[in-house]
XYZ file of C-alpha atoms in Angstrom:
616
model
C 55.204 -27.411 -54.089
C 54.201 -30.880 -54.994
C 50.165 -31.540 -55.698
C 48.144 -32.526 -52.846
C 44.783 -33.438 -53.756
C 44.310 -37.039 -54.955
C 41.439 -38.987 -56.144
C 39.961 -41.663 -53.377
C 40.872 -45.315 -53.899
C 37.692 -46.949 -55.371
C 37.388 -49.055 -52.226
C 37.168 -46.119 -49.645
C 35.264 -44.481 -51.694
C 32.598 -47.321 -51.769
C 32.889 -47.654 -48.284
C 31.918 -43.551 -47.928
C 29.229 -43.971 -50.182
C 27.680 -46.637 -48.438
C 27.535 -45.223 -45.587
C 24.620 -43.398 -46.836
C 22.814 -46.443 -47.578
C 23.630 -48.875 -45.367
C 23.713 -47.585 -42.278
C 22.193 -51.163 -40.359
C 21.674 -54.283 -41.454
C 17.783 -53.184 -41.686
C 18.769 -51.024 -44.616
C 19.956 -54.271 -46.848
C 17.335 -55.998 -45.844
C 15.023 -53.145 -47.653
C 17.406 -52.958 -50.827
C 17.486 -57.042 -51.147
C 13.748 -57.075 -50.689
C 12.890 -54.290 -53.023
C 15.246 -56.164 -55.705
C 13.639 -59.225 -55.622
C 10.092 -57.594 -55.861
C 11.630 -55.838 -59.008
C 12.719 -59.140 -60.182
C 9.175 -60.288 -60.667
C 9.470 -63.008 -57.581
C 6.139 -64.466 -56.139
C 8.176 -65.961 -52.942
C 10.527 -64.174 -51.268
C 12.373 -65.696 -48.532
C 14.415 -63.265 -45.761
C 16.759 -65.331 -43.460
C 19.188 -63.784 -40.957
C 21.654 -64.315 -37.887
C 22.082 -62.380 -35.057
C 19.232 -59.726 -36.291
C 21.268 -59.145 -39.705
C 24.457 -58.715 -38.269
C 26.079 -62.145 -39.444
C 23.702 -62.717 -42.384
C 21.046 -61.638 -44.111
C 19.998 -63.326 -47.268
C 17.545 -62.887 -49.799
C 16.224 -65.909 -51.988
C 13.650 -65.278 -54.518
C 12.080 -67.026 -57.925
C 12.284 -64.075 -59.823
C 13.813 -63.789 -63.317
C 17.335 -64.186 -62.267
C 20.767 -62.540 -64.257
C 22.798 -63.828 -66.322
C 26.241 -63.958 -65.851
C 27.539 -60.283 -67.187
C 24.681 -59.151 -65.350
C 25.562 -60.816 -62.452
C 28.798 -59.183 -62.351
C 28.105 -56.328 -63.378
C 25.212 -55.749 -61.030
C 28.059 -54.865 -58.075
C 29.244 -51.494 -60.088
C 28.259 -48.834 -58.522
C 25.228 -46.532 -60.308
C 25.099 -49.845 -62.961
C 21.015 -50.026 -63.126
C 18.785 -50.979 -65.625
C 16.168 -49.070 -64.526
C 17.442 -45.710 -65.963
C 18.621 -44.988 -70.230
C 17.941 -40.993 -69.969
C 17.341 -38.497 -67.858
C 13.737 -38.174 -68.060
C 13.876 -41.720 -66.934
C 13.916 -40.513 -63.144
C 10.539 -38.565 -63.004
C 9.101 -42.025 -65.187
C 10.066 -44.513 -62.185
C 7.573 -47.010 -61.203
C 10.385 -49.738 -60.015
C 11.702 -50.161 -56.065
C 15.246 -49.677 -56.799
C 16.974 -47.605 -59.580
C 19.950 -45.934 -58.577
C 22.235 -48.849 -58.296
C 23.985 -48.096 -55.663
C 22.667 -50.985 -53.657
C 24.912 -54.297 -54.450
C 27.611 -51.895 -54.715
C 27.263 -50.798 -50.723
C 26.538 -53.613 -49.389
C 29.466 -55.236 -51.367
C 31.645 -52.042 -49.898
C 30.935 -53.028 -46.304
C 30.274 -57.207 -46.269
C 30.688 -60.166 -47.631
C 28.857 -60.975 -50.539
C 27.659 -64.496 -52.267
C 25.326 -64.534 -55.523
C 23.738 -67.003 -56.946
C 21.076 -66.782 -59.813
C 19.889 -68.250 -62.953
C 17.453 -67.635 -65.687
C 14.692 -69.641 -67.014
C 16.363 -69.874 -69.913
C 20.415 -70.681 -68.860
C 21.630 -74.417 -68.130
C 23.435 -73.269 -65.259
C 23.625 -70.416 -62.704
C 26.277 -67.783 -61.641
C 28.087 -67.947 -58.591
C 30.371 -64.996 -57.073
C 31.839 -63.876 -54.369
C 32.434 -60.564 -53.553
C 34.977 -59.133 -50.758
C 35.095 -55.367 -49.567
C 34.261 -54.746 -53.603
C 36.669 -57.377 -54.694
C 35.659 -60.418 -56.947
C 37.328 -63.449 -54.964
C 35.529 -65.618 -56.984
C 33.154 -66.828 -60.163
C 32.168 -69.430 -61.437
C 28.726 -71.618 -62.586
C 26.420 -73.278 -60.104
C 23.627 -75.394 -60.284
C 20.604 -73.248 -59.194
C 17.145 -73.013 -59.515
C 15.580 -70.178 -61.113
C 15.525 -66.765 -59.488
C 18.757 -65.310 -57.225
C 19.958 -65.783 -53.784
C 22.160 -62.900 -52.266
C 23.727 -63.398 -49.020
C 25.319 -60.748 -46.921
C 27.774 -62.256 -44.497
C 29.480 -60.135 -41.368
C 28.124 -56.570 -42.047
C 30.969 -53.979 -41.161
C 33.787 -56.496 -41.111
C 36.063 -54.317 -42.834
C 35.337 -50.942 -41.000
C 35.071 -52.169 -37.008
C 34.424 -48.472 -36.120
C 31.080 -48.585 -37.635
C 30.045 -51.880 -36.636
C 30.771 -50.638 -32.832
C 27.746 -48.214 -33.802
C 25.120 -51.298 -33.838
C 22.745 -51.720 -31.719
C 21.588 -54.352 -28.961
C 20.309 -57.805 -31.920
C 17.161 -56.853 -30.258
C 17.081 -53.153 -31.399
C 18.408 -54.208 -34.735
C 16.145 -56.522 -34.883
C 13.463 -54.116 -34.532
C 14.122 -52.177 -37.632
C 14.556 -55.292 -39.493
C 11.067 -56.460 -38.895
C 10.126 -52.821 -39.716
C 11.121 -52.935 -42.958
C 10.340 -56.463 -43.623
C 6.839 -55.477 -42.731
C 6.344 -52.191 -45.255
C 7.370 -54.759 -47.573
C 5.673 -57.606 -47.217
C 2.594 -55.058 -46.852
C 3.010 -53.243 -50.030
C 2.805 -56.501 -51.638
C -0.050 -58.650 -50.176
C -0.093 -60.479 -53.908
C 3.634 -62.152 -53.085
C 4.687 -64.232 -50.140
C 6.887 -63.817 -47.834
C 8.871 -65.493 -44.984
C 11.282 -64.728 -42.229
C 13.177 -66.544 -41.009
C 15.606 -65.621 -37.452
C 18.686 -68.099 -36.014
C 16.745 -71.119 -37.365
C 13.245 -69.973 -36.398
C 10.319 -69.006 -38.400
C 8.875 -65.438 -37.543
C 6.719 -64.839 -40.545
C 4.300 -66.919 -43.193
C 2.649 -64.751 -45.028
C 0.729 -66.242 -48.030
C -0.621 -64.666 -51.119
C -3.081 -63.101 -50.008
C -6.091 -59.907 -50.103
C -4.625 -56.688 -48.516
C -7.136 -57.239 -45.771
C -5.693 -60.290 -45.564
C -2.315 -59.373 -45.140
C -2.896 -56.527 -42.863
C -4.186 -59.077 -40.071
C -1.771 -61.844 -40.756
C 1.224 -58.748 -39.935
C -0.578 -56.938 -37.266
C -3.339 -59.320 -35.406
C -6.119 -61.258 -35.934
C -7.922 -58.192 -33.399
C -8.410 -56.072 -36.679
C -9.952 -58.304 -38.496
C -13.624 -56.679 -37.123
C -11.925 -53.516 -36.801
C -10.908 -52.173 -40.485
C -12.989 -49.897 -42.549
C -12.275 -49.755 -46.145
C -11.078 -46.699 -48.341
C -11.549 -46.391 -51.947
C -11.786 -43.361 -54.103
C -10.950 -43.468 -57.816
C -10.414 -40.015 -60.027
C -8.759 -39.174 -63.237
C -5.828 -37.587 -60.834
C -5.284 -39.873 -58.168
C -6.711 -42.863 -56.488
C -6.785 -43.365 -53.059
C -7.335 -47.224 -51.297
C -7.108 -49.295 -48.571
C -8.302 -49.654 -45.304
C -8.297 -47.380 -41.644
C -9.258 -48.647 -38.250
C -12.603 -48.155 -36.359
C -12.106 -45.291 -33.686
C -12.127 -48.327 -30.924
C -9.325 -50.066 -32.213
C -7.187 -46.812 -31.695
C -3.698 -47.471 -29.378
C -1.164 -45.327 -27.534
C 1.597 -45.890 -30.313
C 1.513 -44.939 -33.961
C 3.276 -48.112 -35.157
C 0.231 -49.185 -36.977
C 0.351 -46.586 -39.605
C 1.312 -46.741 -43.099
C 1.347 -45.005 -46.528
C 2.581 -45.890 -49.626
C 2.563 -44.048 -52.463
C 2.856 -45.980 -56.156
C 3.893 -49.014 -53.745
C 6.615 -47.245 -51.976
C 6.112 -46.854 -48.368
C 6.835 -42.926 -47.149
C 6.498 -41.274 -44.470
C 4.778 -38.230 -44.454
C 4.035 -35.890 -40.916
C 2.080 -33.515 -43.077
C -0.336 -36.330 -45.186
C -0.568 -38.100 -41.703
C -2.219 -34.808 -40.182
C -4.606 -35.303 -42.832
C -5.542 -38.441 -41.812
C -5.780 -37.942 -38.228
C -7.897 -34.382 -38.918
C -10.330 -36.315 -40.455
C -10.664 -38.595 -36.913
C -11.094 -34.983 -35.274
C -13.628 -35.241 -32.146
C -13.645 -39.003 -32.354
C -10.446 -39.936 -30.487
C -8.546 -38.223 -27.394
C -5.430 -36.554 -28.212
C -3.097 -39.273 -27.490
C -4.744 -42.036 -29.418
C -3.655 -43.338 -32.970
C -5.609 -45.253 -35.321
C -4.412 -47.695 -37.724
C -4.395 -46.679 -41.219
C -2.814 -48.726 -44.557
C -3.677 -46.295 -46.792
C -2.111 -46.615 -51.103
C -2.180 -43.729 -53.045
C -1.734 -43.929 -56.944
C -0.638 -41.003 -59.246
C 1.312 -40.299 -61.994
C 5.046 -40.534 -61.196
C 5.068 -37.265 -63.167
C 3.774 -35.625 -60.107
C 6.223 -37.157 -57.576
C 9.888 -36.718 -57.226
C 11.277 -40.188 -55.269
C 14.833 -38.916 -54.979
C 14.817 -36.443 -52.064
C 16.288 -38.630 -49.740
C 18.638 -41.585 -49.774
C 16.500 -44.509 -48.492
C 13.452 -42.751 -50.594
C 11.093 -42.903 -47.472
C 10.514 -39.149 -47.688
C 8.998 -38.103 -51.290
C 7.804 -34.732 -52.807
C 4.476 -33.741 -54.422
C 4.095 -31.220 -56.527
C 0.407 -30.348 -55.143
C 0.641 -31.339 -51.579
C -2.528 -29.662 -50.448
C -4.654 -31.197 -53.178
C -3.339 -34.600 -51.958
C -4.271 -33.331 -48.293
C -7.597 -32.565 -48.719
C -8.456 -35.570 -50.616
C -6.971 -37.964 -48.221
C -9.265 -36.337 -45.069
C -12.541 -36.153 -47.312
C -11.980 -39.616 -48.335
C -11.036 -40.752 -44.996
C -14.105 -38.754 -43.357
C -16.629 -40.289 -46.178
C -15.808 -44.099 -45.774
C -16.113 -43.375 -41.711
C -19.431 -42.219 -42.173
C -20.320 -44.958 -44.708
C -19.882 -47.289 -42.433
C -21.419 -45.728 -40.041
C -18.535 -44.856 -37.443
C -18.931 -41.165 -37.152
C -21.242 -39.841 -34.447
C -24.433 -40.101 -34.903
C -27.780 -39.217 -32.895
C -30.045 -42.930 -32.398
C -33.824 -41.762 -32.591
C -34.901 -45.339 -32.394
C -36.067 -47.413 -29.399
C -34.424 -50.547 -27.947
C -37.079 -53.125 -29.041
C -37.200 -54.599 -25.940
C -38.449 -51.274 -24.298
C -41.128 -51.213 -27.199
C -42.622 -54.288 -25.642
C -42.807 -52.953 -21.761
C -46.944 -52.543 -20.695
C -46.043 -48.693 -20.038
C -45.186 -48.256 -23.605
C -46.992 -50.664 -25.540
C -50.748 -50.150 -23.500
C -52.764 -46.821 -22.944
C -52.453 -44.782 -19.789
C -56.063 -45.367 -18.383
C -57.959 -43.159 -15.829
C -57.528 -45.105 -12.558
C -53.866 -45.030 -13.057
C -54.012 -41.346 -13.977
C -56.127 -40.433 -10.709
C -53.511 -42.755 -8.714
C -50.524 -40.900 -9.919
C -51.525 -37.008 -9.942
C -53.059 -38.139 -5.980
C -49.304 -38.742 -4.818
C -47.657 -36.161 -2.915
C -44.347 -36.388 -4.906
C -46.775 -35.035 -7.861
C -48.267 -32.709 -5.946
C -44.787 -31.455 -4.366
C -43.743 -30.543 -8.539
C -46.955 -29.105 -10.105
C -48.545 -27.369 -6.714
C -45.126 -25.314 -5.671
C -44.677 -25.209 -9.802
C -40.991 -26.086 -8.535
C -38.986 -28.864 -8.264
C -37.216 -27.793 -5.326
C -39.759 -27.160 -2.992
C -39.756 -28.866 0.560
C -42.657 -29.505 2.470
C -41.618 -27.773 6.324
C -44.257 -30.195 7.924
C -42.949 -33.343 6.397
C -41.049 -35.106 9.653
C -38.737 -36.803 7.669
C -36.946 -33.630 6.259
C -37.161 -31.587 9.211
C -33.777 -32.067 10.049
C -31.982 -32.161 6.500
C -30.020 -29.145 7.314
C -28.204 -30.893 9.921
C -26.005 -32.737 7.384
C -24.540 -30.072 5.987
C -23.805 -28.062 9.062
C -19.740 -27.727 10.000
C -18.806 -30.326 13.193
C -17.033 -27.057 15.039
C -17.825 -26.155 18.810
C -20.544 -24.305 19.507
C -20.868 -22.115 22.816
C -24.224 -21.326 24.321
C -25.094 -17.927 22.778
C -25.086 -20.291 19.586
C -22.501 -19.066 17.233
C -19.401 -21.327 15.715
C -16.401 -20.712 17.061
C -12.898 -21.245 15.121
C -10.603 -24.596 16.163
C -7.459 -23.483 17.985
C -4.840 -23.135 15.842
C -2.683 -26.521 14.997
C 0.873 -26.617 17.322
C 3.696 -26.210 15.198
C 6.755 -27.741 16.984
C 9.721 -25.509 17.282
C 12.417 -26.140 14.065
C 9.631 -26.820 11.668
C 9.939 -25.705 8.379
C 8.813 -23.190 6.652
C 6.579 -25.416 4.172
C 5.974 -27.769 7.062
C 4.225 -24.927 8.869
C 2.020 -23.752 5.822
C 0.262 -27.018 5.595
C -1.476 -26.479 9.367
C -2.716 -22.940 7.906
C -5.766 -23.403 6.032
C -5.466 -20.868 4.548
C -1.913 -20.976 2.573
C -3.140 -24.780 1.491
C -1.511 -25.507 -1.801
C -3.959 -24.440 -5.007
C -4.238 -25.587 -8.982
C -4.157 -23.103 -11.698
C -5.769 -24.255 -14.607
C -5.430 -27.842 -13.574
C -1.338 -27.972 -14.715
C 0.025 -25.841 -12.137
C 0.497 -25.902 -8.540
C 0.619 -22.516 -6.328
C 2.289 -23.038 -3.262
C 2.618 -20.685 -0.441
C 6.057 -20.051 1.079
C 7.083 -17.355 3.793
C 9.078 -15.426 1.243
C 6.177 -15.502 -1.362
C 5.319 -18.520 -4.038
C 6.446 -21.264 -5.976
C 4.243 -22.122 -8.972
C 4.890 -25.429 -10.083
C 4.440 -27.631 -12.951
C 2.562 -30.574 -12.302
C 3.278 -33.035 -15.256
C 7.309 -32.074 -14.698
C 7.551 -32.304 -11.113
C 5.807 -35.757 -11.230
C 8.321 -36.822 -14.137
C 10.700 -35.858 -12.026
C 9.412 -37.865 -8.580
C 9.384 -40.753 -10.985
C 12.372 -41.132 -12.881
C 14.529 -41.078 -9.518
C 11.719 -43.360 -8.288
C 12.639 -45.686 -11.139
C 16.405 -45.476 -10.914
C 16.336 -46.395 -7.038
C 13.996 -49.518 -8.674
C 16.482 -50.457 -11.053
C 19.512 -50.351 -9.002
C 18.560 -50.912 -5.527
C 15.139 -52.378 -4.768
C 13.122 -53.620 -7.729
C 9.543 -51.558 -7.221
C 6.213 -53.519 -5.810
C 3.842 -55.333 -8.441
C 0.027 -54.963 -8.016
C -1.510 -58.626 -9.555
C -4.457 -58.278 -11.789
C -7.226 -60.286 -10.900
C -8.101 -60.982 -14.687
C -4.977 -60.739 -16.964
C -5.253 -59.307 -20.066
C -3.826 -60.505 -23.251
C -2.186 -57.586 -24.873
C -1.779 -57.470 -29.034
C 1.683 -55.671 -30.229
C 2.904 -54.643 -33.383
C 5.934 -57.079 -34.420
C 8.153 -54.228 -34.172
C 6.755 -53.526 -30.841
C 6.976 -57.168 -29.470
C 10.419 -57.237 -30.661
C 11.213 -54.554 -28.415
C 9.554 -55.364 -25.340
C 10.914 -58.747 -25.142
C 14.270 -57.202 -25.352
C 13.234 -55.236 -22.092
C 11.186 -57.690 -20.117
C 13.726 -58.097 -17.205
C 14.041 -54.449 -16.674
C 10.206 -54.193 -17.247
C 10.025 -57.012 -14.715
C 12.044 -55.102 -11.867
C 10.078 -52.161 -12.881
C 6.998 -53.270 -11.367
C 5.389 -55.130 -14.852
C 4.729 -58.923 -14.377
C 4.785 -59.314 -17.918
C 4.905 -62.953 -19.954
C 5.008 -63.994 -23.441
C 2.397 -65.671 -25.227
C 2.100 -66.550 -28.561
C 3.314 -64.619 -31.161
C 3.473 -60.634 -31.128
C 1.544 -61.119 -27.561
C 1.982 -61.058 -23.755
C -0.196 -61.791 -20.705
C -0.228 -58.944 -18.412
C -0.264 -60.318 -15.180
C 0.465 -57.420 -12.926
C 2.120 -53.308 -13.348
C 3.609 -51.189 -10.922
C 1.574 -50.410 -7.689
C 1.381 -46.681 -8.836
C -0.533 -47.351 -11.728
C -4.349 -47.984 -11.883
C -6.446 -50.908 -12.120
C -7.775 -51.217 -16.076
C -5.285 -49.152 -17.740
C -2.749 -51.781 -18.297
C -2.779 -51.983 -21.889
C -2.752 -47.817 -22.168
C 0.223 -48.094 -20.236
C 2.762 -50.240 -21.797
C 1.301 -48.908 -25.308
C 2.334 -44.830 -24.258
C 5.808 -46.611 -22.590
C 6.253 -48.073 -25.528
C 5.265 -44.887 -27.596
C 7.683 -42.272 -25.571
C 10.022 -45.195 -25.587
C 10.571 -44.748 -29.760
C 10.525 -41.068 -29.347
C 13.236 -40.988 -26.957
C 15.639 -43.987 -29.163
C 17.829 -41.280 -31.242
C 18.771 -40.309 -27.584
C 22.299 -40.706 -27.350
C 21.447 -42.672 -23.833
C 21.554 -46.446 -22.938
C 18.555 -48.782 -23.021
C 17.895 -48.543 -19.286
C 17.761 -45.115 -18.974
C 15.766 -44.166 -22.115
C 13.460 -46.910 -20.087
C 12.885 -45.609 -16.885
C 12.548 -41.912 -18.931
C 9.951 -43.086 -20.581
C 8.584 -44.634 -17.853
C 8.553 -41.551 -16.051
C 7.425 -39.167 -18.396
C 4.212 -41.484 -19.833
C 3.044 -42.521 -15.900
C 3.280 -39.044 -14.660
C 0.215 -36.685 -13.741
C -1.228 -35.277 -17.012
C -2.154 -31.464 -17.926
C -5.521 -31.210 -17.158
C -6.050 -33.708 -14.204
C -7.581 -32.079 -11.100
C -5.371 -32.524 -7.949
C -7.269 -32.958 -4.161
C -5.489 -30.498 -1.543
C -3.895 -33.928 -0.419
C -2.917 -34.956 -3.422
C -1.057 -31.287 -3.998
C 0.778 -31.766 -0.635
C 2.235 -35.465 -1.372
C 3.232 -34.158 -4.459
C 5.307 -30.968 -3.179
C 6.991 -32.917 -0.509
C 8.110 -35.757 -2.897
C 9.644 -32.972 -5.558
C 11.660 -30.931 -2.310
C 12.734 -34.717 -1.547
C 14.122 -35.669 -4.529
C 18.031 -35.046 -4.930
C 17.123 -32.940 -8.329
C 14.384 -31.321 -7.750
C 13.985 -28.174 -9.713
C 14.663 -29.637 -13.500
C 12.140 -32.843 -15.195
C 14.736 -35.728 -16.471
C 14.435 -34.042 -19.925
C 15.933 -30.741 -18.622
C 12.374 -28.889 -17.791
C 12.122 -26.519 -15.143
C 9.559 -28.167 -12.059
C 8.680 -25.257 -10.432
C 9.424 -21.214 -10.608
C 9.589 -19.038 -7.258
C 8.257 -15.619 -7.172
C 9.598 -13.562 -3.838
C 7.592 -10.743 -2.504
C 9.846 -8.036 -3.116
C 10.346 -9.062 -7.063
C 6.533 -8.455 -6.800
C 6.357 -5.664 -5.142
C 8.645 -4.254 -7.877
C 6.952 -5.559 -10.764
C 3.518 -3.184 -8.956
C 5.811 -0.550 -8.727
C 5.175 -0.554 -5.058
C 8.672 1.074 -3.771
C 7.682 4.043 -6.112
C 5.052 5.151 -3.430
């Protein structure tokens, strides 16, 4: 038997490898950004085609390579970063692995330039699915320019796996951002198919922070700082009233790193407890410093997600902190003792109660009615102008001579009616709300309960889908359009979706950048709570994108699943009915577009057995 196990090829195996670092153009962009930042730059410039897809390139002033360096910066695990072991619980750098250059070189085509202050000339090469095609000098200035040309080129399979330029897009800016962010003291540019998305200057991190997400913050940030002999914790979180409906405003970093972190973000938003509603976020760009020692950065291969070796230490720090510059600056509820000064200055504060207007007060019969009766309730039964107050409240039925009501015929219930049309006329089966999320409805064979928020979803979504593919749905016009403030990110993606926004009912148009006027929303949404809506869309939006669905549909999803009736709203009778007979007329209605179950019937004789009634 001959020997069947081989080694790989050392381009296939790059290729593998890469794969779990590049998986978008989004991830080069963070490896060529974090590089330069390494390199000691002070201006970075990111320029790209078609959202990363054709190019992305890096250009920096940093310290540059020289020219083994620059070739031997493409080997895969070649770093400078790391001599020993111990090295990786020392790291204070961006990048260390080097494993970077040798993806992207795996999966694109590469051209480097870079000099040092110190060289004549530069290095130029060229580098083809891990191949050198070329080197040779080049006049350059000082610093390096990497350029990643046609991502993918050599494995079409995975560049079939992209997404729309303007998803792509998306996560470029993301990244950009957490950059750019982490390093207010740099600056940075972007630059997309010729046009200029980002300046960011040198800069204050308050500074930066509004430059990336809005001039609207710049009232709106509270600073954090707390220093100890452990770990320091600084930057700033928003005021309670600058909360949104998305969490895209949220960052940590730890030793300059951005992470992500569900359990330090809990800490965070525990420490806004009782001063936002459930499904607000507030903006937080919060740096913590500690000993690399206590942090272990190679979990994961893009190094967003990080371990501590004291997590609940770091927890409780980050909520006191949090909770002590809110009530620094005042932001946590308070009780205000102190009077309006222009109420200090009304004659019935500032001068004395004299004796005439005492005597002219307590003479009154509204005084009399409270202290004489000692109750405030008390009606006079000689005063003509309540006599007849009683009359208001009393039922508009017949009444026969010998004075008592009599009960309205019963309502005519044409012959083929249903069995749910005909429990509507009896008052008595009318639809009820159990702890204001489910519906009880009567039916002849015994009860469906139903789920409010679900069945709603579900009246929606095919509501939407008829919109999208049939008749685009009405538009109710605001009589004062707002101006609504997005994340980049978040701009990014709705301008990708205005036209099916647009037939969705949103009269939506840019304006400026990161913004939009909102001229108008779907009829079925109320007055005033434009912004609330397109920020939750947006929000269910993200949380639906790893959805193996197309852009529409994850759109009218979330559509459907942020506009429809929340746990907790109270329902009229009326508004119980409308609902019921839009779920029974929808062509799915017992499961929510996420798979839910709408309602649940319970039959009479499933009852009886579960009261052990046929045991009698």
């Amino acid at each position: 038997m001959t020997d069947i196990i081989h080694l790989l090829p050392d381009n296939i195996a790059n290729q593998i490898a890469a794969g779990e670092v590049i998986q978008r153009p989004a991830a080069a962009v963070k490896e060529l950004l974090e590089n330069a930042v390494d390199a000691g730059a002070t201006e970075i410039q990111l320029i790209l085609k078609d959202a990363g897809k054709e190019l992305v390139q890096v250009i920096d002033n940093g310290s540059g390579m020289s020219e083994t360096d620059a070739r031997l910066c493409f080997e895969r695990h070649a770093t400078s970063k790391i001599q020993h072991i111990d090295d990786l619980f020392r790291i204070c750098t961006m990048g260390f692995r080097g494993e970077a250059l040798a993806s992207i070189a795996a999966v694109a085509q590469v051209e480097l330039k870079t000099r040092r202050a110190e060289d004549h000339v530069g290095t130029y090469i060229e580098i083809e699915n891990s191949t050198v095609r070329k080197q040779e000098p080049v006049q350059w200035l000082q610093g390096t320019s990497i350029a990643m040309k046609n991502l993918f080129f050599n494995v079409p399979a995975r560049r079939n796996f992209l997404k729309s330029n303007a998803a792509e897009m998306r996560h470029v800016v993301d990244e950009f951002i957490r950059v750019a962010m982490a390093f207010p003291q740099l600056q940075f540019t972007l630059t997309h198919n010729g046009t200029q998305l980002f300046y960011l200057e040198k800069g204050s991190l308050k500074q930066r922070i509004v430059n990336i997400l809005g001039q609207h913050y710049n009232s709106k940030l509270v600073a954090v700082k707390e220093m100890t002999d452990y770990m320091n914790v600084y930057g700033f979180v928003g005021k309670p009233d600058a909360a949104k409906k998305t969490r895209g405003d949220q960052f940590f970093f730890v030793n300059n790193r951005f992470i992500r972190s569900p359990y330090l973000n809990h800490a965070v938003m525990s420490a806004y407890a009782e001063m936002l509603p459930g499904d607000s976020f507030p903006l937080y760009v919060l740096f913590i410093e500690l000993s690399p020692e206590h942090v272990d950065i190679n979990v994961h291969p893009t190094k967003q997600e990080i371990k501590f070796d004291d997590e609940k230490v770091l927890y409780a720090f980050i909520q006191a902190t949090i909770k002590h510059s809110l009530a620094q600056f005042n932001i946590t509820p308070t009780l205000d003792f102190d009077l309006d000064p222009s109420i200090q200055q009304l004659t019935s504060v500032s001068q004395p109660f004299t004796k005439q207007q005492q005597e002219d007060s307590t003479g009154g019969s509204l005084y009399k009615t409270f202290t004489q009766a000692h109750q405030a309730h008390r009606i006079d039964q000689n005063d003509s102008n309540l006599r007849h107050w009683k009359d208001l409240y009393e039922p508009s039925a017949p009444r026969p001579a010998g004075g008592e009501f009599v009960s309205p015929p019963p309502a005519y219930i044409p012959s083929g009616a249903s069995v749910i049309d005909a429990h509507w006329q009896d008052q008595q089966k009318a639809p009820m709300q159990v702890h204001q999320q489910y519906i009880l409805s009567h039916i002849k064979s015994g009860f469906f309960l139903i789920d409010q928020h679900a069945a709603h979803e579900r009246i929606l979504y095919e509501r939407y889908q008829r919109a999208l593919h049939e008749k685009p749905m009405a538009t109710q016009q605001s009589l004062f359009p707002q101006t609504l403030s997005l994340a980049p990110a978040d701009a990014a993606l709705v301008s990708a979706m205005l036209p099916d926004l647009q037939t969705l009912g949103y009269d939506l148009e840019p304006f400026g950048q990161n913004t939009f006027v909102v001229r108008g929303t779907p009829a079925d949404i109320q007055f005033g709570n434009e912004q609330a809506s397109i920020e939750g869309l947006l929000e269910q939006f993200k949380h639906s994108a790893d959805l193996k669905l197309d852009r529409r549909e994850q759109l009218v999803r979330s559509m459907a699943r942020n506009n429809a009736i929340p746990i907790g709203k109270g329902l009229s009778v009326r508004e119980m009915q409308n609902l019921i007979d839009e779920l029974f007329a929808c062509a799915t209605p017992n499961v929510s577009p996420s798979g839910r179950a709408t309602f649940v019937s319970f039959k009479l004789n499933e009852l009886d057995k579960m009261f052990e009634k046929g045991a009698q």
